[in-house]
PDB file of C-alpha atoms in Angstrom:
ATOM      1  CA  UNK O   1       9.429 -14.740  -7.757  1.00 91.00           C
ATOM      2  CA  UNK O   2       7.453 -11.850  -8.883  1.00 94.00           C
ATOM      3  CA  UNK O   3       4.149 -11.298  -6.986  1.00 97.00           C
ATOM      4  CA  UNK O   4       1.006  -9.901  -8.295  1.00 98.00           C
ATOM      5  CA  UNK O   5      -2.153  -8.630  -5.670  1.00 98.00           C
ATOM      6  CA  UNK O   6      -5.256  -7.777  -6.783  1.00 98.00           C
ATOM      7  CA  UNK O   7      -6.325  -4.544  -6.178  1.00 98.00           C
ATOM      8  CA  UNK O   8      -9.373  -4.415  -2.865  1.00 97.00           C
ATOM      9  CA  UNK O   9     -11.910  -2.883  -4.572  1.00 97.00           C
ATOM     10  CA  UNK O  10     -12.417  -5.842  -6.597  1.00 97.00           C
ATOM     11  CA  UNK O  11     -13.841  -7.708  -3.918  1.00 98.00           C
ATOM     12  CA  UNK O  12     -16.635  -4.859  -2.623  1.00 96.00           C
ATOM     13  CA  UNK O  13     -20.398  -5.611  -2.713  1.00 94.00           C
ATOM     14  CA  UNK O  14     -20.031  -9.687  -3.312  1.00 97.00           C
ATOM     15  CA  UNK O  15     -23.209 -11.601  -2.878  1.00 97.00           C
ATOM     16  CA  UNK O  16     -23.521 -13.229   0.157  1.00 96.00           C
ATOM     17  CA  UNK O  17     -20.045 -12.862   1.005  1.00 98.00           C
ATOM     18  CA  UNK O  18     -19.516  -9.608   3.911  1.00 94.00           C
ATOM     19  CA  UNK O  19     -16.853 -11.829   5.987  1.00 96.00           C
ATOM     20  CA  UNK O  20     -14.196  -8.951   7.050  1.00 96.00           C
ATOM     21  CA  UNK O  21     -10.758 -10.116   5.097  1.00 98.00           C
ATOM     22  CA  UNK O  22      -7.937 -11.083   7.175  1.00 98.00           C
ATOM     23  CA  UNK O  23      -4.448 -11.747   6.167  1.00 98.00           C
ATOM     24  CA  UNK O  24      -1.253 -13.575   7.107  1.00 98.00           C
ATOM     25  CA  UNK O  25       2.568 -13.086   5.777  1.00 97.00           C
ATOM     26  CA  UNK O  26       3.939 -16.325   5.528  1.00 96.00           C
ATOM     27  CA  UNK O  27       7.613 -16.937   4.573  1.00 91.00           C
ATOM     28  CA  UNK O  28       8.199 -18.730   0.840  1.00 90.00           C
ATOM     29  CA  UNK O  29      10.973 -21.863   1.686  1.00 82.00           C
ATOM     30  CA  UNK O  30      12.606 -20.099  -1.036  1.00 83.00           C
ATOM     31  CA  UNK O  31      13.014 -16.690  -0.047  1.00 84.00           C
ATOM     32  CA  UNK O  32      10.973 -13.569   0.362  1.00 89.00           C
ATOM     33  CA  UNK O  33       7.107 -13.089   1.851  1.00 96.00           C
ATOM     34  CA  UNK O  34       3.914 -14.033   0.383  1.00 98.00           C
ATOM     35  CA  UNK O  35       0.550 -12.768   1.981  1.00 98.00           C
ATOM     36  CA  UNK O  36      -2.522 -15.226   2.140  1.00 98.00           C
ATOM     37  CA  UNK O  37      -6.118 -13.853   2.538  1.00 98.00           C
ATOM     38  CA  UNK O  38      -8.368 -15.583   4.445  1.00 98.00           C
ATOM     39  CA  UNK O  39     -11.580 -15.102   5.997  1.00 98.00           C
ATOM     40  CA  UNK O  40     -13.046 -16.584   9.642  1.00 98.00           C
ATOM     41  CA  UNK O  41     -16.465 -17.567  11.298  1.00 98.00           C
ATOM     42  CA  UNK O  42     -17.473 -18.335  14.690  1.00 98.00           C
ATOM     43  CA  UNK O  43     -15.925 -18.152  18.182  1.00 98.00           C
ATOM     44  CA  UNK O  44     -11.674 -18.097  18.377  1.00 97.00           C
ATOM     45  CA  UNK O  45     -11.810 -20.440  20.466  1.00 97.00           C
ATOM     46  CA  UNK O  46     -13.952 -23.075  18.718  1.00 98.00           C
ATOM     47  CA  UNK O  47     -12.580 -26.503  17.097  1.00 98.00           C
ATOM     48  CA  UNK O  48     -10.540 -25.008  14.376  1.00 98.00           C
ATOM     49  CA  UNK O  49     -11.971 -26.372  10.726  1.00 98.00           C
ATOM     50  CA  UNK O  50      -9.213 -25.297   8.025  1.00 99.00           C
ATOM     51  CA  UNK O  51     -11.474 -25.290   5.108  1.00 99.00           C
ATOM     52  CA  UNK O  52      -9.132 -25.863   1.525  1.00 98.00           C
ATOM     53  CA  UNK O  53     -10.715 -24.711  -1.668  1.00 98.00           C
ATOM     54  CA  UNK O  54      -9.942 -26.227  -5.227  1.00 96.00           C
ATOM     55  CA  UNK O  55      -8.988 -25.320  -9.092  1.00 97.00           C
ATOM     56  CA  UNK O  56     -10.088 -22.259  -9.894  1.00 98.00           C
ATOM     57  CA  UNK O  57     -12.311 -20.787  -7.072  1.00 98.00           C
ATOM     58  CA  UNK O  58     -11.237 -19.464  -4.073  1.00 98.00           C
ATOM     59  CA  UNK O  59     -12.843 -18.915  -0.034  1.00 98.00           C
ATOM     60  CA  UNK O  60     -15.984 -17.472  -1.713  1.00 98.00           C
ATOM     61  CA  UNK O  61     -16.568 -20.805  -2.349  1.00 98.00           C
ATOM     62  CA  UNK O  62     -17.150 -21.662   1.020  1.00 98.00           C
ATOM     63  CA  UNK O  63     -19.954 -18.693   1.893  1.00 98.00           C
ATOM     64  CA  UNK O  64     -22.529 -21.116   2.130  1.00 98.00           C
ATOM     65  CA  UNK O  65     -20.958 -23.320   4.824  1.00 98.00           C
ATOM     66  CA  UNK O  66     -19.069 -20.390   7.156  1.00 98.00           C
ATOM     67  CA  UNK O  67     -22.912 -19.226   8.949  1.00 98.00           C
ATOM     68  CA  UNK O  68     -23.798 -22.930   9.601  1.00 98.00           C
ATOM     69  CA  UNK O  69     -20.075 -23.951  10.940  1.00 98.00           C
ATOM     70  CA  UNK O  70     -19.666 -20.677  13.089  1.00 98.00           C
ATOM     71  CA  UNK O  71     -23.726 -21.443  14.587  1.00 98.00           C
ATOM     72  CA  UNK O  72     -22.603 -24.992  15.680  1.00 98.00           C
ATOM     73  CA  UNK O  73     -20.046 -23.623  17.575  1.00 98.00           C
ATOM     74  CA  UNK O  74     -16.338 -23.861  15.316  1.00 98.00           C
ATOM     75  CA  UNK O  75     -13.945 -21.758  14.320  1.00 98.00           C
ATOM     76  CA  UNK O  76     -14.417 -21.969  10.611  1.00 98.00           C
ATOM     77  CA  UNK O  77     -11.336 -20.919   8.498  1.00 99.00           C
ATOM     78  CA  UNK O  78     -10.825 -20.516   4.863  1.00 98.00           C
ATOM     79  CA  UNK O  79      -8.065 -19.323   2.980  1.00 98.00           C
ATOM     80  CA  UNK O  80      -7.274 -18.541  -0.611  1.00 98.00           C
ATOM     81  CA  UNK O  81      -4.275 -21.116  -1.878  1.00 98.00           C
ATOM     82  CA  UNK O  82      -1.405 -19.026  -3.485  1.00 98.00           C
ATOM     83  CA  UNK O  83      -2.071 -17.535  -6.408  1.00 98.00           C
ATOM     84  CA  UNK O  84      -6.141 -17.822  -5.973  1.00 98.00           C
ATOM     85  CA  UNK O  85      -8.724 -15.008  -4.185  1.00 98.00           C
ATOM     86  CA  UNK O  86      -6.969 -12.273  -2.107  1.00 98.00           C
ATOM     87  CA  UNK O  87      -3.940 -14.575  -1.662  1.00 98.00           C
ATOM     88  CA  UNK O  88      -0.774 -12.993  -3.476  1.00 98.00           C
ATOM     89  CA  UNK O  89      -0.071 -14.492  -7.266  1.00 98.00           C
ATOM     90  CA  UNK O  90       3.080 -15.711  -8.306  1.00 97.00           C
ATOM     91  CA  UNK O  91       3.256 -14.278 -12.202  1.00 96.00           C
ATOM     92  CA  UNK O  92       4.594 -17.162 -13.388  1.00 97.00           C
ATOM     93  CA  UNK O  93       2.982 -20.361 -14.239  1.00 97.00           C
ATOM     94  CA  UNK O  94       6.797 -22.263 -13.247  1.00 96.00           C
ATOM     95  CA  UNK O  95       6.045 -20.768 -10.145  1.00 95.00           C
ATOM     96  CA  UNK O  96       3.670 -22.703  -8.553  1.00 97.00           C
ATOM     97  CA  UNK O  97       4.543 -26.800  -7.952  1.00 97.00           C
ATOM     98  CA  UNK O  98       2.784 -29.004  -6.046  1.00 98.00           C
ATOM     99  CA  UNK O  99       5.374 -29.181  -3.246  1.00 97.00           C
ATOM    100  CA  UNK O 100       5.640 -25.408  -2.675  1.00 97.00           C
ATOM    101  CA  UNK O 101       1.282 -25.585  -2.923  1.00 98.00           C
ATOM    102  CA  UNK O 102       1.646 -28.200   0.117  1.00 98.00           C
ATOM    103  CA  UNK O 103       4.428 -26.092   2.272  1.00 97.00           C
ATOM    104  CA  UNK O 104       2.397 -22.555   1.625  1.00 98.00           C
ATOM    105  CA  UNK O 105      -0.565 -24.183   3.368  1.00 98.00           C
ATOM    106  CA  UNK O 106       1.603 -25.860   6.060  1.00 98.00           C
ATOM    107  CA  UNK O 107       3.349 -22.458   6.573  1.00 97.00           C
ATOM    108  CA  UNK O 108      -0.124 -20.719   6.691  1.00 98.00           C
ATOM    109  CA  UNK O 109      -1.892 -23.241   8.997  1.00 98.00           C
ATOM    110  CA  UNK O 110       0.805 -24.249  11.590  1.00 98.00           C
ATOM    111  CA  UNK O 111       3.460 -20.961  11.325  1.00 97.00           C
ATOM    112  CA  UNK O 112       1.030 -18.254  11.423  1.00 97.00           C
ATOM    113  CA  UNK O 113      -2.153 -19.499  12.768  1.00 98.00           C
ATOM    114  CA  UNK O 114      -0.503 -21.916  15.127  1.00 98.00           C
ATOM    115  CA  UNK O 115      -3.882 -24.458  14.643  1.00 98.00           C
ATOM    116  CA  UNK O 116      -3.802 -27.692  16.738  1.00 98.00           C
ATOM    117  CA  UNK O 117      -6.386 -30.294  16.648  1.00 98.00           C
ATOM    118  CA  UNK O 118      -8.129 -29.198  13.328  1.00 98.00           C
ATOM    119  CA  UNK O 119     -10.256 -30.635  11.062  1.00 98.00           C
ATOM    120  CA  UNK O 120      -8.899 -30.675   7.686  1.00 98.00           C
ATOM    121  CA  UNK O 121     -12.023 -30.247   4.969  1.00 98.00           C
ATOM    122  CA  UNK O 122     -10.352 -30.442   1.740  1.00 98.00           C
ATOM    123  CA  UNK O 123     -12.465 -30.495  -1.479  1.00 98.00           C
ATOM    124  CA  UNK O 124     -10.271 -31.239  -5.374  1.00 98.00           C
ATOM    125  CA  UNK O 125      -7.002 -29.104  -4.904  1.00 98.00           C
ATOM    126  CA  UNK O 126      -7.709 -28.331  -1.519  1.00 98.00           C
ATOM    127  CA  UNK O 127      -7.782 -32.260  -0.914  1.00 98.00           C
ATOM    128  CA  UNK O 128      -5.101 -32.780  -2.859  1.00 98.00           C
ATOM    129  CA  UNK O 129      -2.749 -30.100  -0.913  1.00 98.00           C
ATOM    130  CA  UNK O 130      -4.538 -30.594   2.612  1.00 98.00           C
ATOM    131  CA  UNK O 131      -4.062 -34.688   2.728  1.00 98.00           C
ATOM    132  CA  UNK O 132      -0.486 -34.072   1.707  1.00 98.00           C
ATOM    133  CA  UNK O 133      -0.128 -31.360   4.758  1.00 98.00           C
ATOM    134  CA  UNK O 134      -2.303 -34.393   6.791  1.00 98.00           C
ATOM    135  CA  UNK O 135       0.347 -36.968   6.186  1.00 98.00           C
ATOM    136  CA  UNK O 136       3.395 -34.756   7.015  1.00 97.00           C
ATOM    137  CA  UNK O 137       1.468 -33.610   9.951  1.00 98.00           C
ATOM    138  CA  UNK O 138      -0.299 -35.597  11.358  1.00 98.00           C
ATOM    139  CA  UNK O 139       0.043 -34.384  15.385  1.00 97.00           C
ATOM    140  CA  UNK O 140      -2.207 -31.173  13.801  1.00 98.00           C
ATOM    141  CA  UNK O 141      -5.035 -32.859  12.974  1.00 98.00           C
ATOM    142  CA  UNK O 142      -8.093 -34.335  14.748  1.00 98.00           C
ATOM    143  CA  UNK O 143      -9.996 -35.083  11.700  1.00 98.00           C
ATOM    144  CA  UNK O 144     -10.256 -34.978   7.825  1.00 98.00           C
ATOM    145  CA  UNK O 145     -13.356 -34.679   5.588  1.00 98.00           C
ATOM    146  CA  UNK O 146     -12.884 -35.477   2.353  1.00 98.00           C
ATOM    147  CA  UNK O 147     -15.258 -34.308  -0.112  1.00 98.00           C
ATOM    148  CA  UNK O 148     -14.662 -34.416  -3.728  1.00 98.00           C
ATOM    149  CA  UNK O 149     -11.148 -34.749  -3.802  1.00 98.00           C
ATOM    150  CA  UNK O 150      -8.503 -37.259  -4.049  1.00 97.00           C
ATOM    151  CA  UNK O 151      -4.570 -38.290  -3.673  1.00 97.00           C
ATOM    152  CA  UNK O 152      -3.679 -39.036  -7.587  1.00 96.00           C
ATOM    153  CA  UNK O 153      -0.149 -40.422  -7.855  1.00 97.00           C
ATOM    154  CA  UNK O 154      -0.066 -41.440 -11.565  1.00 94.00           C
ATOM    155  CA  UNK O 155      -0.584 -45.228 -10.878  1.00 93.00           C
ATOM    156  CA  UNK O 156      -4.279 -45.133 -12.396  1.00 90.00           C
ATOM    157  CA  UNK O 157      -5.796 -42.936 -14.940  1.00 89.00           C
ATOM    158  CA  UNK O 158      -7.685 -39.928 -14.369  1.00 93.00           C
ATOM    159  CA  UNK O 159     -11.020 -39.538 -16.074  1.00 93.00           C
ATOM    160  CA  UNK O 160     -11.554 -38.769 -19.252  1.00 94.00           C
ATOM    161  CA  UNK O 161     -13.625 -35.651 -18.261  1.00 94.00           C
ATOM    162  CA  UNK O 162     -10.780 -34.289 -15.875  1.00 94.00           C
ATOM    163  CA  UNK O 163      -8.617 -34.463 -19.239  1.00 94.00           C
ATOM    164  CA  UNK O 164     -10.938 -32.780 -20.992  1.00 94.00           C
ATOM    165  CA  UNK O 165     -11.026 -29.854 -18.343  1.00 94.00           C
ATOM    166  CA  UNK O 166      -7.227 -30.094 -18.338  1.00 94.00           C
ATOM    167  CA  UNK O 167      -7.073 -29.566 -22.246  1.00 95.00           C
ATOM    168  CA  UNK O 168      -9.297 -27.167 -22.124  1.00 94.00           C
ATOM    169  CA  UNK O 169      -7.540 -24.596 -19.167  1.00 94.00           C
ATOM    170  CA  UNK O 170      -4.474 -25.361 -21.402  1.00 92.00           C
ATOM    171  CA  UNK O 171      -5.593 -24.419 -24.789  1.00 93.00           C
ATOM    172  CA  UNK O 172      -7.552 -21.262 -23.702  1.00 93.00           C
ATOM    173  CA  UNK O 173      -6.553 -17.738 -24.439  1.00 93.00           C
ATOM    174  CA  UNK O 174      -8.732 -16.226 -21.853  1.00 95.00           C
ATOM    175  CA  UNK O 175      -9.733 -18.135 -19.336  1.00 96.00           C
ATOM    176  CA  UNK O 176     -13.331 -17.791 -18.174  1.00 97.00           C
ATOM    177  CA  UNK O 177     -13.134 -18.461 -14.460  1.00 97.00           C
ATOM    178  CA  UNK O 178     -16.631 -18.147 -13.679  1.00 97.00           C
ATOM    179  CA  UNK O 179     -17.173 -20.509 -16.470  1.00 96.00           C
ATOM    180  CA  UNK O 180     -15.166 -22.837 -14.817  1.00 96.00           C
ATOM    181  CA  UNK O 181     -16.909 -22.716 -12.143  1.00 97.00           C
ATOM    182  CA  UNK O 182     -20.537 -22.857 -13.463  1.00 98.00           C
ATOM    183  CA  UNK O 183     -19.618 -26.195 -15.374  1.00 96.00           C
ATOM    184  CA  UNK O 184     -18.993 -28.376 -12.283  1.00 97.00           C
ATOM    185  CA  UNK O 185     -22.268 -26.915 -10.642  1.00 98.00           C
ATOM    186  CA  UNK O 186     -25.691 -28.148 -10.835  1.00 97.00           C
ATOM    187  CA  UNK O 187     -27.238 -24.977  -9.691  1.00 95.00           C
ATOM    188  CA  UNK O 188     -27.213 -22.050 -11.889  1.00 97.00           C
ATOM    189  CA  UNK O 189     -25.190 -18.830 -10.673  1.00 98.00           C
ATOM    190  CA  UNK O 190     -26.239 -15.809 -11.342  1.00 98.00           C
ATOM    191  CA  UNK O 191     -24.376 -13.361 -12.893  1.00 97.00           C
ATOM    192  CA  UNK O 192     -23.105 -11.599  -9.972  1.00 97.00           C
ATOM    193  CA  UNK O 193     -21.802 -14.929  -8.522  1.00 98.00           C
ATOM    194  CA  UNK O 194     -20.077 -15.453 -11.384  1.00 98.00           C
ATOM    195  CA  UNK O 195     -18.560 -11.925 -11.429  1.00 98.00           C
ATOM    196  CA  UNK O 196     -17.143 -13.134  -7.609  1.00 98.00           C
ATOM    197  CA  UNK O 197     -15.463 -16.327  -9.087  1.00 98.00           C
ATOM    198  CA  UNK O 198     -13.958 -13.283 -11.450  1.00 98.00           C
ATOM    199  CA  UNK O 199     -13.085 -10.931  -8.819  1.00 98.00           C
ATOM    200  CA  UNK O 200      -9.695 -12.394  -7.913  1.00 98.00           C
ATOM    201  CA  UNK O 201      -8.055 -12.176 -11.495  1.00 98.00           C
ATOM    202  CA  UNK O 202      -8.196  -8.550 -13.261  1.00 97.00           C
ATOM    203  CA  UNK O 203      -6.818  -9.745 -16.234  1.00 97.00           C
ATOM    204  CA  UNK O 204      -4.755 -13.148 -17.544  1.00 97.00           C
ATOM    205  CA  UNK O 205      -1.718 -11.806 -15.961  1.00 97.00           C
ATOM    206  CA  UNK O 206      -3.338 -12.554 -12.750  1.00 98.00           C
ATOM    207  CA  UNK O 207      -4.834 -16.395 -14.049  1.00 98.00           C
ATOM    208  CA  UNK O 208      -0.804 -18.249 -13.284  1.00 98.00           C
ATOM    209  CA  UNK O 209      -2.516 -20.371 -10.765  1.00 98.00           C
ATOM    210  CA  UNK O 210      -5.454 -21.414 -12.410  1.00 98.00           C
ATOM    211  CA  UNK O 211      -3.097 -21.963 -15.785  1.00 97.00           C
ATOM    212  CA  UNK O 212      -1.284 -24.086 -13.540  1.00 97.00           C
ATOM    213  CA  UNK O 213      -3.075 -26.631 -11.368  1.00 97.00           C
ATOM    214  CA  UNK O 214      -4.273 -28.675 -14.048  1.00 96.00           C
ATOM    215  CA  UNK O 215      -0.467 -29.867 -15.146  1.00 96.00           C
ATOM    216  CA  UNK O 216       0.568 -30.206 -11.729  1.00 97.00           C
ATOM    217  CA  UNK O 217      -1.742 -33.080 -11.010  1.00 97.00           C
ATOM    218  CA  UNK O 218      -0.037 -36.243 -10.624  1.00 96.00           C
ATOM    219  CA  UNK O 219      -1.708 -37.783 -13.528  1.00 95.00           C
ATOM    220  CA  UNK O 220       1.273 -39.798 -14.810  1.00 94.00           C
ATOM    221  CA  UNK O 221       3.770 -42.297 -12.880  1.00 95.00           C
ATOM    222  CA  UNK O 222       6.794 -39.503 -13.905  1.00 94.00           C
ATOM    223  CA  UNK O 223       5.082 -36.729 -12.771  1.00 96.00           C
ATOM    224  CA  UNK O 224       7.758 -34.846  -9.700  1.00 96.00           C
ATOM    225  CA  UNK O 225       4.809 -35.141  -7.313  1.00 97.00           C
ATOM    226  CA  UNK O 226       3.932 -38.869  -7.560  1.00 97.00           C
ATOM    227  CA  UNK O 227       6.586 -40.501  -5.103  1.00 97.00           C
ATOM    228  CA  UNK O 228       5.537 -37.811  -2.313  1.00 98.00           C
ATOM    229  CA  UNK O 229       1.546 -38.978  -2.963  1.00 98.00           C
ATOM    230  CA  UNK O 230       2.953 -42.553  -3.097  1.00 98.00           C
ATOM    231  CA  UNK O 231       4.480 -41.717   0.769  1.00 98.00           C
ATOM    232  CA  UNK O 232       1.680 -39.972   1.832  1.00 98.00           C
ATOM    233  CA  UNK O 233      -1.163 -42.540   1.121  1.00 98.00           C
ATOM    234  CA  UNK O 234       1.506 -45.292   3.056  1.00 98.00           C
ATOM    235  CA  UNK O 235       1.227 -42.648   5.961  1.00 98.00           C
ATOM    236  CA  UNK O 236      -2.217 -41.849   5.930  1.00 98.00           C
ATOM    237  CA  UNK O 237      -2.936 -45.807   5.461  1.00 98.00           C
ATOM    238  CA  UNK O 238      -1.535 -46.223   8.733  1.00 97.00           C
ATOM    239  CA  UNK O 239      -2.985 -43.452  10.211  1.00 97.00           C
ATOM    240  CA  UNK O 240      -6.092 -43.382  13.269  1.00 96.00           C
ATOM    241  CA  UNK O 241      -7.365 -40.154  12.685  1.00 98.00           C
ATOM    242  CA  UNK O 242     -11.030 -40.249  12.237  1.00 98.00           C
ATOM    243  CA  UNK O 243     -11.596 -39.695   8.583  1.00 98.00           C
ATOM    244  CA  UNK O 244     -15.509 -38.763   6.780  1.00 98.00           C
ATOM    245  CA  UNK O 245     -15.818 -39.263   3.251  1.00 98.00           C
ATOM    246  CA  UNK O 246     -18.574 -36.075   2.058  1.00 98.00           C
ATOM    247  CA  UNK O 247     -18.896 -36.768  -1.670  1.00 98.00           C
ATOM    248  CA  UNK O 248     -21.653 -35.194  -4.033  1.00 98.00           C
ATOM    249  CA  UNK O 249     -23.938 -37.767  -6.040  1.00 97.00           C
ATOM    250  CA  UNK O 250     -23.210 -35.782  -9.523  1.00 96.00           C
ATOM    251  CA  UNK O 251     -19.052 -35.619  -9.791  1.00 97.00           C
ATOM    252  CA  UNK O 252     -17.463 -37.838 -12.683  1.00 95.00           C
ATOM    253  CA  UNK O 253     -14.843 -36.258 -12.012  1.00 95.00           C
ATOM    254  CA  UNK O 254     -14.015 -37.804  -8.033  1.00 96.00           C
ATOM    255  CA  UNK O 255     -16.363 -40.362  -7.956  1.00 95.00           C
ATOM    256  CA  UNK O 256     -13.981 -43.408  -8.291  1.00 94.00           C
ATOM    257  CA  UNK O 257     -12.381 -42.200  -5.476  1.00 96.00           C
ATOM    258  CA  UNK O 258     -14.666 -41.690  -2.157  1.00 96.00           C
ATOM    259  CA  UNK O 259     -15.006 -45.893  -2.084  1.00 97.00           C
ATOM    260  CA  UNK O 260     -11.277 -45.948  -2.320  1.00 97.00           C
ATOM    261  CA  UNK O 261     -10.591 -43.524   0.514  1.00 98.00           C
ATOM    262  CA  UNK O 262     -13.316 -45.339   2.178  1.00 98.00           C
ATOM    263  CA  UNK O 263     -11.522 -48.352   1.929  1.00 97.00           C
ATOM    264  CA  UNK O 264      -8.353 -47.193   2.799  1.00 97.00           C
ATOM    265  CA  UNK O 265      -8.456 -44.444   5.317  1.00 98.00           C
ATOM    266  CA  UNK O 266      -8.469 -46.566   9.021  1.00 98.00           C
ATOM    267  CA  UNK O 267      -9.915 -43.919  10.337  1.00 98.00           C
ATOM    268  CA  UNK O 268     -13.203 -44.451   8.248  1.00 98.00           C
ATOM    269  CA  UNK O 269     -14.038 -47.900   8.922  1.00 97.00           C
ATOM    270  CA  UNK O 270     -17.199 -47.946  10.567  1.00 95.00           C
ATOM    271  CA  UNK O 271     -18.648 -45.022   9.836  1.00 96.00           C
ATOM    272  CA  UNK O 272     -21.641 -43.498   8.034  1.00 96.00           C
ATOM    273  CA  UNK O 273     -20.516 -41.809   4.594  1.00 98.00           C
ATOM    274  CA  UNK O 274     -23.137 -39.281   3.861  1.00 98.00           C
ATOM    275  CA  UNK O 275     -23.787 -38.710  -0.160  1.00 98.00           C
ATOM    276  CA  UNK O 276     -24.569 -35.221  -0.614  1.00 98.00           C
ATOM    277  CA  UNK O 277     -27.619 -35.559  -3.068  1.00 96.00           C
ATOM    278  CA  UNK O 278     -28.504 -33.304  -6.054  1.00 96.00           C
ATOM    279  CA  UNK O 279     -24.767 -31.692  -5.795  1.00 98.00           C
ATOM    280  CA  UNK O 280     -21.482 -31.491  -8.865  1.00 98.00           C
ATOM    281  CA  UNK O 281     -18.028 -31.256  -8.482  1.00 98.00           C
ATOM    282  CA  UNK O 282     -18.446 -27.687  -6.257  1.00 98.00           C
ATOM    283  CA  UNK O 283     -20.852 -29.453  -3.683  1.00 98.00           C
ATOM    284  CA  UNK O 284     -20.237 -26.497  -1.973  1.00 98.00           C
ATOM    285  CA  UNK O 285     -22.294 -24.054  -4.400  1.00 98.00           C
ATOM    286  CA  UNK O 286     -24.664 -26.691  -4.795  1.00 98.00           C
ATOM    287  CA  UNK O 287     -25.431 -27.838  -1.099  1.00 98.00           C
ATOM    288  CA  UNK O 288     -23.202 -26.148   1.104  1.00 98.00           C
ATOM    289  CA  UNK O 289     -25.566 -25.967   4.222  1.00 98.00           C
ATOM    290  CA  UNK O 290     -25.617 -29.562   3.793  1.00 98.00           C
ATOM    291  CA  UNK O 291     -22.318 -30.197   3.859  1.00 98.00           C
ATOM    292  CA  UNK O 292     -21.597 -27.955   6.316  1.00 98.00           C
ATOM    293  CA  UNK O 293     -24.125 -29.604   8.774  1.00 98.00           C
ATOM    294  CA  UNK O 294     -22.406 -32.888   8.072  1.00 98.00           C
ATOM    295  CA  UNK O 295     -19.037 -31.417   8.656  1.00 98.00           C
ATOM    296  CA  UNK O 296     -20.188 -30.194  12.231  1.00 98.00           C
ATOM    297  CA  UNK O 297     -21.896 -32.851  13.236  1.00 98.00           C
ATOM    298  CA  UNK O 298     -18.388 -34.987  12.298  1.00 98.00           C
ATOM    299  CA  UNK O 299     -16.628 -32.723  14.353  1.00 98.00           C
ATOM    300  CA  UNK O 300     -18.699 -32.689  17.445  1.00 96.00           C
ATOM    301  CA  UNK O 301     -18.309 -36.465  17.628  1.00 95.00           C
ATOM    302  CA  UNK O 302     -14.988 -36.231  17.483  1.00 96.00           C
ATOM    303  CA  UNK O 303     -12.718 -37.756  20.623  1.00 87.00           C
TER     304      UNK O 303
END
């Protein structure tokens, strides 16, 4: 697998962003060493909150939320999924599957950090990957937030506006990751914010994940990754682990499926599901101190 890393000083002087990078070497299950950025916030000794970003951002995403999680007290982490933000790229779009997506962040979480009791927030991909590593896992994990996100396995349709997204990543010559981005936000970014969501990817060369993700979601019965979704949902179904449902008000994108993890998930029975008002598919651009703040106030309540 050949491995592309974008060069440092394309990640100097972003807005609102001065979190000091930190890295891990992970092993790949299929030989060789990958290196995954990440960035922290708060004490080391704090509840650990493993904070999973989507298609096609990466941890910048989460700059909003890391002050107000590290103030209540947890040990806020975010990392960059293979092939996204300082995380190395695999050059290849065959590269990346959804089962070596899943094992990277299981490697990255459990391997090299060594995290026990965390919180699992997981927003599109990052739900996607992190309720997979959830259900294989489930001794790691005191909690999971779900917020815009899902489990797909191909047994229901996706949305006609995911397909048009999908469509749209695969017909593009250059792909305009800040673009991306912008569409599923409600607030505007400015220019230098989307120049960030840029940063990662010097060129297309770079773009193998974000070419990627799209056709890896289980949006078929035949898809490879639909039996493992089908096993994880009959493990997390069965599951205790106290589960909060954090969707935005403005996603067409997940919105079908917060009332059916809310339904599901034992571990959210009883519980208030907040609706994160005024907010798209990126809730975290859009209202991140407000997700953040229900994210800590989950985990202080937790057993």
């Amino acid at each position: 697998m050949r491995l592309l890393r974008t060069p440092d000083d394309r990640f100097t002087d972003l807005p609102g962003f001065d979190h000091p990078p930190l890295y891990a070497d992970i092993e790949d299950p299929e030989g060789g060493v990958i290196r995954i950025g990440y960035v922290e916030a708060g004490p080391p000794d704090g509840p650990p909150v493993l904070l999973l970003h989507g298609e096609p951002s990466w941890s910048y995403l989460y700059r909003k939320m890391l002050p107000v999680l590290g103030a209540a007290g947890l040990r806020a982490i975010a990392p960059d999924l293979v092939g996204f933000g300082r995380s190395d790229k695999p050059a290849d779009v065959a590269d990346h599957t959804y089962a070596r997506h899943v094992e990277w962040m299981r490697v990255f979480a459990f391997d090299a950090l060594d995290l026990r009791d965390v919180t699992l927030v997981g927003q599109d991909w990052g739900g996607l990957i992190g309720l997979r590593v959830v259900a294989e896992n489930p001794d790691r994990f005191a909690g999971v937030v779900a917020a815009n996100t899902g489990l797909p396995t191909g047994d229901q349709g996706m949305p006609a506006v995911w397909w048009a997204f999908h469509d749209a990543v695969q017909k593009a010559q250059v792909l305009d990751i800040g673009r991306f981005v912008q569409s599923g936000c409600k607030t505007h970014l400015s220019d230098e914010e989307r120049a960030a969501y840029d940063a990662p990817f010097p060129n297309e060369m770079y773009k193998a994940g974000p070419r990627a993700m799209p056709e890896l979601v289980p949006a078929t019965p035949d898809n490879p990754a639909t039996e493992a979704n089908r096993a994880a949902w009959e493990t997390l179904t069965k599951l205790e682990v106290p589960f909060l449902c954090a969707f935005s008000d403005s996603d067409p994108i997940t919105e079908a499926m917060g009332p059916i993890l809310r339904r599901r998930m034992p571990g959210a029975a009883g519980r208030e599901h907040p609706t994160i008002e005024n907010a798209g598919h990126f809730l975290q651009e859009d209202a991140g101190e407000q997700l953040a703040q229900e994210v800590a106030h989950f985990v202080r309540e937790l057993p």
